C-alpha positions as CSV (number, residue, x, y, z in Angstrom):
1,X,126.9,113.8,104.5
2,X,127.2,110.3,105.0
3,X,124.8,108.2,102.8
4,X,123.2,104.3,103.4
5,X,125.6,101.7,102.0
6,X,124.3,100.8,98.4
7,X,126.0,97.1,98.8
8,X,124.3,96.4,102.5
9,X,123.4,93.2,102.3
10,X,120.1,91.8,103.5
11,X,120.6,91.6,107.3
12,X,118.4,89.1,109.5
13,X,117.6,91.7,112.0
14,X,114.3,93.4,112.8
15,X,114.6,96.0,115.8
16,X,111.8,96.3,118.1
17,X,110.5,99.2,120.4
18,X,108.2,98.5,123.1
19,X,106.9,101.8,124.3
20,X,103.9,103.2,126.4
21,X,102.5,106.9,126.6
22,X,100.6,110.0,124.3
23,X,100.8,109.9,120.2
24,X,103.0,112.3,120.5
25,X,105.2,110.3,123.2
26,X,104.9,106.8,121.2
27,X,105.7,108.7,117.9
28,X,108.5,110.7,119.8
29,X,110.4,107.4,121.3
30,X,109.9,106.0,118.2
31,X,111.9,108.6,116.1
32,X,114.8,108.5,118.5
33,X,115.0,105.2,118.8
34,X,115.5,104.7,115.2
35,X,116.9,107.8,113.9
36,X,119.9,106.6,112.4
37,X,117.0,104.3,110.2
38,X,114.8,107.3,109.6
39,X,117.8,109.4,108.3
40,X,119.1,106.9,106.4
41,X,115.8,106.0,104.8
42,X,115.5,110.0,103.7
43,X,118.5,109.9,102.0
44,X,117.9,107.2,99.6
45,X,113.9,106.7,99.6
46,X,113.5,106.5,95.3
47,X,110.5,108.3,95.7
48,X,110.8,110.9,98.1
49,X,113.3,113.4,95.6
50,X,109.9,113.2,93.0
51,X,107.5,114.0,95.7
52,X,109.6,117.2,97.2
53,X,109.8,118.4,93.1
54,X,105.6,118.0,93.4
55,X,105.5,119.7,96.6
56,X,107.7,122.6,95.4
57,X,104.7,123.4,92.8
58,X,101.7,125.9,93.5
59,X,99.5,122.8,92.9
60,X,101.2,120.4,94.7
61,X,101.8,122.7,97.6
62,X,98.0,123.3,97.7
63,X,97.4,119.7,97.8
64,X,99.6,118.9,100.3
65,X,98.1,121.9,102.4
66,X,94.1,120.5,102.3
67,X,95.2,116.8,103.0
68,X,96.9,118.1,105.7
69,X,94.5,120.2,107.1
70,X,91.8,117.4,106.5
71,X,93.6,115.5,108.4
72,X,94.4,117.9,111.8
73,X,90.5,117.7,111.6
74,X,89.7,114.2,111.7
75,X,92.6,112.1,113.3
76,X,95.1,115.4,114.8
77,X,96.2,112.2,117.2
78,X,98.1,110.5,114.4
79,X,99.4,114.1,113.2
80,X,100.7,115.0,116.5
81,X,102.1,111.1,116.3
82,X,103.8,111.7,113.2
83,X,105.1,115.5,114.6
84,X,106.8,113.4,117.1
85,X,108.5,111.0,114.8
86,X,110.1,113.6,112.9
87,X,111.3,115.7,116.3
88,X,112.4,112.6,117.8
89,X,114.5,111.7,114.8
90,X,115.4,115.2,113.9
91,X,114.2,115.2,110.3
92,X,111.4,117.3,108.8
93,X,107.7,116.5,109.3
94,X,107.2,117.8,105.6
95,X,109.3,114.8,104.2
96,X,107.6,112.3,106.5
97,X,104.2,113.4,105.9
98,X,104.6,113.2,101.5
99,X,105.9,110.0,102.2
100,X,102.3,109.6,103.2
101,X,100.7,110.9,100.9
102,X,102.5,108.5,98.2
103,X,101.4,109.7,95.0
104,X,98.5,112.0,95.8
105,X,101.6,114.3,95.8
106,X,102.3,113.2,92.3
107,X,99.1,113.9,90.8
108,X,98.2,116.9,92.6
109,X,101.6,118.5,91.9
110,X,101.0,117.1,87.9
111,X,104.0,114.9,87.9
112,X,104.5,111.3,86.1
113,X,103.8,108.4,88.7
114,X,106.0,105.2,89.5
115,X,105.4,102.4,87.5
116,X,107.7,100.0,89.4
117,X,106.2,96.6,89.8
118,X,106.0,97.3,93.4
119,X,103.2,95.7,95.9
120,X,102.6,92.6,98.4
121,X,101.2,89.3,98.0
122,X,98.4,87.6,100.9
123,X,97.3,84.2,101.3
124,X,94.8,83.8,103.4
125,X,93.4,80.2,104.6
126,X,90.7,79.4,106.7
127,X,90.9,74.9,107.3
128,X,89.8,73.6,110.9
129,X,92.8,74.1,112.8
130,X,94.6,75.9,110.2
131,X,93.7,79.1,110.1
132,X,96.6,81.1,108.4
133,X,97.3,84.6,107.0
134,X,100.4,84.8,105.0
135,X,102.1,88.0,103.8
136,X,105.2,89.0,101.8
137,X,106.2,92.7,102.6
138,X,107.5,94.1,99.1
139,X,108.9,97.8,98.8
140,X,111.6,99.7,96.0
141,X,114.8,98.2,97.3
142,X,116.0,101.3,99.8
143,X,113.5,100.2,102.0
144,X,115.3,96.6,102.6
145,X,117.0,97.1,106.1
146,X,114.7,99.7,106.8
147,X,111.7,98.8,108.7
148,X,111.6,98.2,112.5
149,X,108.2,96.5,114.9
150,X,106.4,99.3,116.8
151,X,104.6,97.6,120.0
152,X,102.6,100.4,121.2
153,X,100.1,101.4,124.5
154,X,98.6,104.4,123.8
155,X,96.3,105.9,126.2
156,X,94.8,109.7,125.4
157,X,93.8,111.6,128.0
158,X,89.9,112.3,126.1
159,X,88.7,110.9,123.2
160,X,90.9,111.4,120.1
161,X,89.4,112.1,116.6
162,X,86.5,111.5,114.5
163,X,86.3,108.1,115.8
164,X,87.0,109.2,119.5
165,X,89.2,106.6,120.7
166,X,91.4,106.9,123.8
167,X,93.0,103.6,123.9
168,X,95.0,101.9,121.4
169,X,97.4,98.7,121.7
170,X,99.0,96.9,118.6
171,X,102.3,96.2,117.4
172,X,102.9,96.9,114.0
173,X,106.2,96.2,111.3
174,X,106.9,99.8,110.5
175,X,108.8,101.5,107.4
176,X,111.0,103.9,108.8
177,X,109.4,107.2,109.0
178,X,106.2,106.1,108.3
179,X,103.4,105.3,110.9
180,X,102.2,102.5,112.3
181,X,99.6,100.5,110.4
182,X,100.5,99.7,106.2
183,X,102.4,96.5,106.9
184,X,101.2,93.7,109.2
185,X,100.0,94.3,112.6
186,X,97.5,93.0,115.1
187,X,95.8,95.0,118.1
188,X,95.0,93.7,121.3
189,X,91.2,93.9,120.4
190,X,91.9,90.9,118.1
191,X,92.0,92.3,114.5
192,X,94.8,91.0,112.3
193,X,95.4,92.3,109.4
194,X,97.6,93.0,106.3
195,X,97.8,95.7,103.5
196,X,98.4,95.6,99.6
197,X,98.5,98.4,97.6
198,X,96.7,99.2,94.3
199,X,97.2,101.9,92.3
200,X,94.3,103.8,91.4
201,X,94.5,106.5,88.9
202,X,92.6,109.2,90.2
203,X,93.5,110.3,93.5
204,X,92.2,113.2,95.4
205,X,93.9,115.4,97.7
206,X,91.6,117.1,100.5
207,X,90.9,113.2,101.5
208,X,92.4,110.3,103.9
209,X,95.5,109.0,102.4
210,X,95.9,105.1,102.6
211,X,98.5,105.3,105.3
212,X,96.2,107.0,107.5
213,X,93.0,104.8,107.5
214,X,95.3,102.0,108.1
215,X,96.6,103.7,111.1
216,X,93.2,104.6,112.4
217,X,92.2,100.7,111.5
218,X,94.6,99.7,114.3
219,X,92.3,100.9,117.0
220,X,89.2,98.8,115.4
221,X,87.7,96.9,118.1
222,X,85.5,94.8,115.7
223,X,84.2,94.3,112.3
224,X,81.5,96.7,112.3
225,X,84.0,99.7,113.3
226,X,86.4,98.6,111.3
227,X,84.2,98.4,108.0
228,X,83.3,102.0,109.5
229,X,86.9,103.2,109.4
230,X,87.6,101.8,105.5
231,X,84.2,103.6,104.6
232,X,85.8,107.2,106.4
233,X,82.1,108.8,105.7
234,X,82.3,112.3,106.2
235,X,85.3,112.5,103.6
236,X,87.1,109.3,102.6
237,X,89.9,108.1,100.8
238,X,92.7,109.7,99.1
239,X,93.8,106.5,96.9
240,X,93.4,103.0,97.2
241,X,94.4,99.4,99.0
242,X,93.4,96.2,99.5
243,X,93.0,95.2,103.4
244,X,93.1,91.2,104.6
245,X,91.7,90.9,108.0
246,X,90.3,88.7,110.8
247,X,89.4,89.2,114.7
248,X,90.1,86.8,116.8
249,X,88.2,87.4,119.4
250,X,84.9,87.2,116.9
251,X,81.8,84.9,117.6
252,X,81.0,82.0,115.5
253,X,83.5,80.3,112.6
254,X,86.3,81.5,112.0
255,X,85.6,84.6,108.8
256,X,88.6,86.5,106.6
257,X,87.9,89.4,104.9
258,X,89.2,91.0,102.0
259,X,88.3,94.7,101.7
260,X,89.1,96.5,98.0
261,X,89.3,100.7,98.9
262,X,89.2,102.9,96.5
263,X,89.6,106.9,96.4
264,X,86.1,108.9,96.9
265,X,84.3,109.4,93.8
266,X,83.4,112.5,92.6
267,X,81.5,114.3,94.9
268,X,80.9,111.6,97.5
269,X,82.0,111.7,100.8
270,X,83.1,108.2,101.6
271,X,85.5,105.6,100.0
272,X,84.5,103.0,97.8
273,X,84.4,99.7,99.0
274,X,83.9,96.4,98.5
275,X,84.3,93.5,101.4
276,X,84.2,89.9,100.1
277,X,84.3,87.2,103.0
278,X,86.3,84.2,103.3
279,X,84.4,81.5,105.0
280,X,85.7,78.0,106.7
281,X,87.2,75.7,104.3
282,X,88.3,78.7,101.5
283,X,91.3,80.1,101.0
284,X,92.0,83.6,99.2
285,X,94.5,85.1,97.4
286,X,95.2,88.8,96.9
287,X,98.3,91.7,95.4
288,X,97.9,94.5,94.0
289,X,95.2,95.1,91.9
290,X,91.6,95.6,92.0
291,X,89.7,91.8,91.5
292,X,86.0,93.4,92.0
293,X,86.0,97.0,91.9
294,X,85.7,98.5,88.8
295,X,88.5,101.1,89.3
296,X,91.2,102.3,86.4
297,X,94.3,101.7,87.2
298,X,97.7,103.3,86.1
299,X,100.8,101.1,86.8
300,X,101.2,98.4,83.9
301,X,103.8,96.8,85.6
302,X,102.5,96.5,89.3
303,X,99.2,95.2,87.5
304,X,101.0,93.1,85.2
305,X,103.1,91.3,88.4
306,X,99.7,90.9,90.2
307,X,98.5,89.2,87.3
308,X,101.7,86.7,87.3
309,X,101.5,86.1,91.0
310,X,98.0,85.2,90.5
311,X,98.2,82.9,88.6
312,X,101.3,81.3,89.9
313,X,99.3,80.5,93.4
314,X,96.7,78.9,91.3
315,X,99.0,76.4,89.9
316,X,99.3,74.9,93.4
317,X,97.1,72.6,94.7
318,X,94.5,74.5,97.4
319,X,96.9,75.4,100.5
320,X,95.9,73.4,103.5
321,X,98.5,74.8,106.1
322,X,101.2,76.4,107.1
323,X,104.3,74.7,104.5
324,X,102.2,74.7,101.9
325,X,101.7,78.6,102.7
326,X,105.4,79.0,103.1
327,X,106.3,77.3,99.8
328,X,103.8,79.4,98.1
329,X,105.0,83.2,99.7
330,X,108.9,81.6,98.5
331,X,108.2,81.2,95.1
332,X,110.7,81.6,92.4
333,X,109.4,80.2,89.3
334,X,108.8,83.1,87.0
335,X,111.9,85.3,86.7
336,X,110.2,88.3,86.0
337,X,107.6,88.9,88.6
338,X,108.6,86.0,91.3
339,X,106.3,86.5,94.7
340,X,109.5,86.2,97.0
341,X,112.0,89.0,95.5
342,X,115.4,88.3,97.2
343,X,117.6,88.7,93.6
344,X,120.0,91.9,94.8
345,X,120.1,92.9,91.2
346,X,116.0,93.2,91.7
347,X,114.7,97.3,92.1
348,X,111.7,95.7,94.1
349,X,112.4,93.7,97.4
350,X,110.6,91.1,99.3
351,X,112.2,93.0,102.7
352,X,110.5,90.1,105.1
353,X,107.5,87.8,105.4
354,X,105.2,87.3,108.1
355,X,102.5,84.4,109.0
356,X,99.7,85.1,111.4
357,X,99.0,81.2,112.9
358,X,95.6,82.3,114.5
359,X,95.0,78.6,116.0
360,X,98.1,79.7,117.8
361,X,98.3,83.1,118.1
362,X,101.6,83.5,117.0
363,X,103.0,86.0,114.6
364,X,106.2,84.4,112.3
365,X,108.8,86.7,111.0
366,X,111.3,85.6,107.7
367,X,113.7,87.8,106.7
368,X,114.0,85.6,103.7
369,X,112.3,82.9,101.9
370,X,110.0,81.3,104.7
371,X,110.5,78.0,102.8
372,X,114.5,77.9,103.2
373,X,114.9,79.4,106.4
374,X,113.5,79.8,110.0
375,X,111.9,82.6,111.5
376,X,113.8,85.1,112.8
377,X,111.3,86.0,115.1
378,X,108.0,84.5,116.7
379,X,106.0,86.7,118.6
380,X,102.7,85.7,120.6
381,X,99.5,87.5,119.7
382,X,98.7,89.5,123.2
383,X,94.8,90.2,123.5
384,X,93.1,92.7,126.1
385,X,92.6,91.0,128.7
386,X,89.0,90.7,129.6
387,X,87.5,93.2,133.0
């Protein structure tokens, strides 16, 4: 079987799929229009050979089997999405859906986690006239080349899961395989919004796994339902993230968000979370582990480079717009956890960056260093049109 080319070299290309119809119609088209990226992501995805040995176990089988089921109950839409993903591209829903559950595999099945120094860096900042969110995509190095844009219209023909939605409308950078929603996106209700991950050390099968409450974030039509989403009462989340948000189309001064989710304690029934709120005139910084939950964590290393990229942004002078952001997502300076990761000898991998310019309403695509090279893509920001 023919494998992905180990030597490919970081291409300036990002594919994009408009498409229009049911979940299982957008997730269908988009499985065969990237197929070839969806097999080739299978065959070389680090993780994926460690989370089939953890689903081959009683335990991890068992785990797999109640998120699973958890999840047919509250969003089937996004399941019947994902079913048509895998038919489309002719690879097996089981492989697709444990790269969703990311580690919750791992634990449930009792096998050692990742401790890559993997994970994303956001800037947000909020000046009069300047209101910018900037976001480095980082992923294990077999995902470089292997994303695509989803630009989706999806219109049910009732009301679709526990948060009965029938109408959906984003566009969203995509890994392959994976659904919409743990990237960058934006919907057409206003809400823009990036993802970092965090590795929390308990995770718990039976709940909503990251991937999926950013999916179901996508058809938030404003702050209140969104916070509703991150909370998932009724059963909540799996593992962790950290979501950086904004809605365009909100009353009043410009407001960012930061919201820090972590897996459902105990016996409770809803994630934990913690919103902070970035006002006019502030900018924020976030990665990839926790700054106000008090949450163990297990990856040293993904900690450790949080830490580093911390505290290089706070050796610049407060960000005021857009090159000062783009000088900041392209640093280089330490050699051991730089923010952009472009090295080819490097087993993480900046794979693009994208700046939201909400004054303009314009999304920037680099697929490398925003502060040595020009977008490869600039797409407008398409809000619903007002009845």
């Amino acid at each position: 079987m023919p494998t992905a080319d180990p030597n490919l070299e970081r291409r300036n290309c990002i594919p994009i799929l408009y498409t229009r119809g049911t979940h299982y119609e957008v997730g269908y088209d988009v499985g065969r229009t990237f197929s070839g990226l969806i097999q080739s992501y299978l065959r070389v995805a680090e993780a994926l050979p460690s989370y089939l040995e953890a689903y081959s176990t009683p335990e991890g089988r068992n785990g797999y089997d109640d998120t699973l089921k958890c999840l047919r109950s509250n969003f089937p839409q996004y399941i019947r999405e994902l079913e048509g993903t895998a038919d489309g591209a002719q690879v097996p829903f089981h492989k697709l859906f444990l790269l969703h559950m990311d580690d919750i595999i791992l634990n449930a099945g009792q096998k050692q986690r990742a401790t890559q120094p993997t994970g994303c860096s956001t800037i947000c900042i909020n000046q009069h006239g300047q209101e910018l969110l900037g976001h480095t995509e980082d992923a294990l190095a077999s995902t470089l080349n292997h994303f695509y844009f989803v630009s989706a219209h999806i219109i049910a023909d009732k009301p679709q899961g526990k948060w009965q939605v029938q109408e959906e409308k984003f566009t969203s950078l995509c890994y392959a395989g994976h659904l919409p929603g743990y990237t960058m996106n934006y919907n057409h209700h206003g809400l823009v919004f990036s993802v970092n991950t965090v590795s929390a050390k308990h995770l718990r099968t039976g709940k909503t796994p990251r991937h999926f409450i950013a999916r179901a974030l996508l058809g938030a039509e404003n702050f209140v339902q969104a916070q509703q989403i991150l909370r998932d009462s009724g059963c909540g989340a799996g593992d962790g993230c950290s979501i950086n948000m904004t809605f365009l189309n909100q009353d009043g001064n410009r407001m960012f968000h930061n919201a820090e989710i972590g897996p459902a304690v105990g016996n409770a029934s809803e994630s934990d979370l913690n919103i902070l709120t970035i006002s006019p005139g502030e900018c924020f910084y976030h990665t990839n582990s926790y700054l106000r939950l008090t949450i163990e964590e297990v990856n040293e290393m993904m900690t450790a480079s949080s830490a580093t990229r911390l505290c290089t942004f706070s050796k610049y002078k407060t960000p005021t717009n857009e090159e000062d952001l783009k000088n900041m997502l392209s640093d280089c300076t330490d050699c051991t956890h730089r923010v952009f990761r472009g090295q080819k000898e490097d087993f993480v991998q900046t794979i693009c960056v994208g700046i939201f310019n909400l004054t303009e309403k314009t999304w920037s695509l680099y697929a490398d260093s925003p502060a040595d090279n020009e977008p490869i893509a600039i797409l407008p920001i398409q809000l619903r049109k007002c009845r």
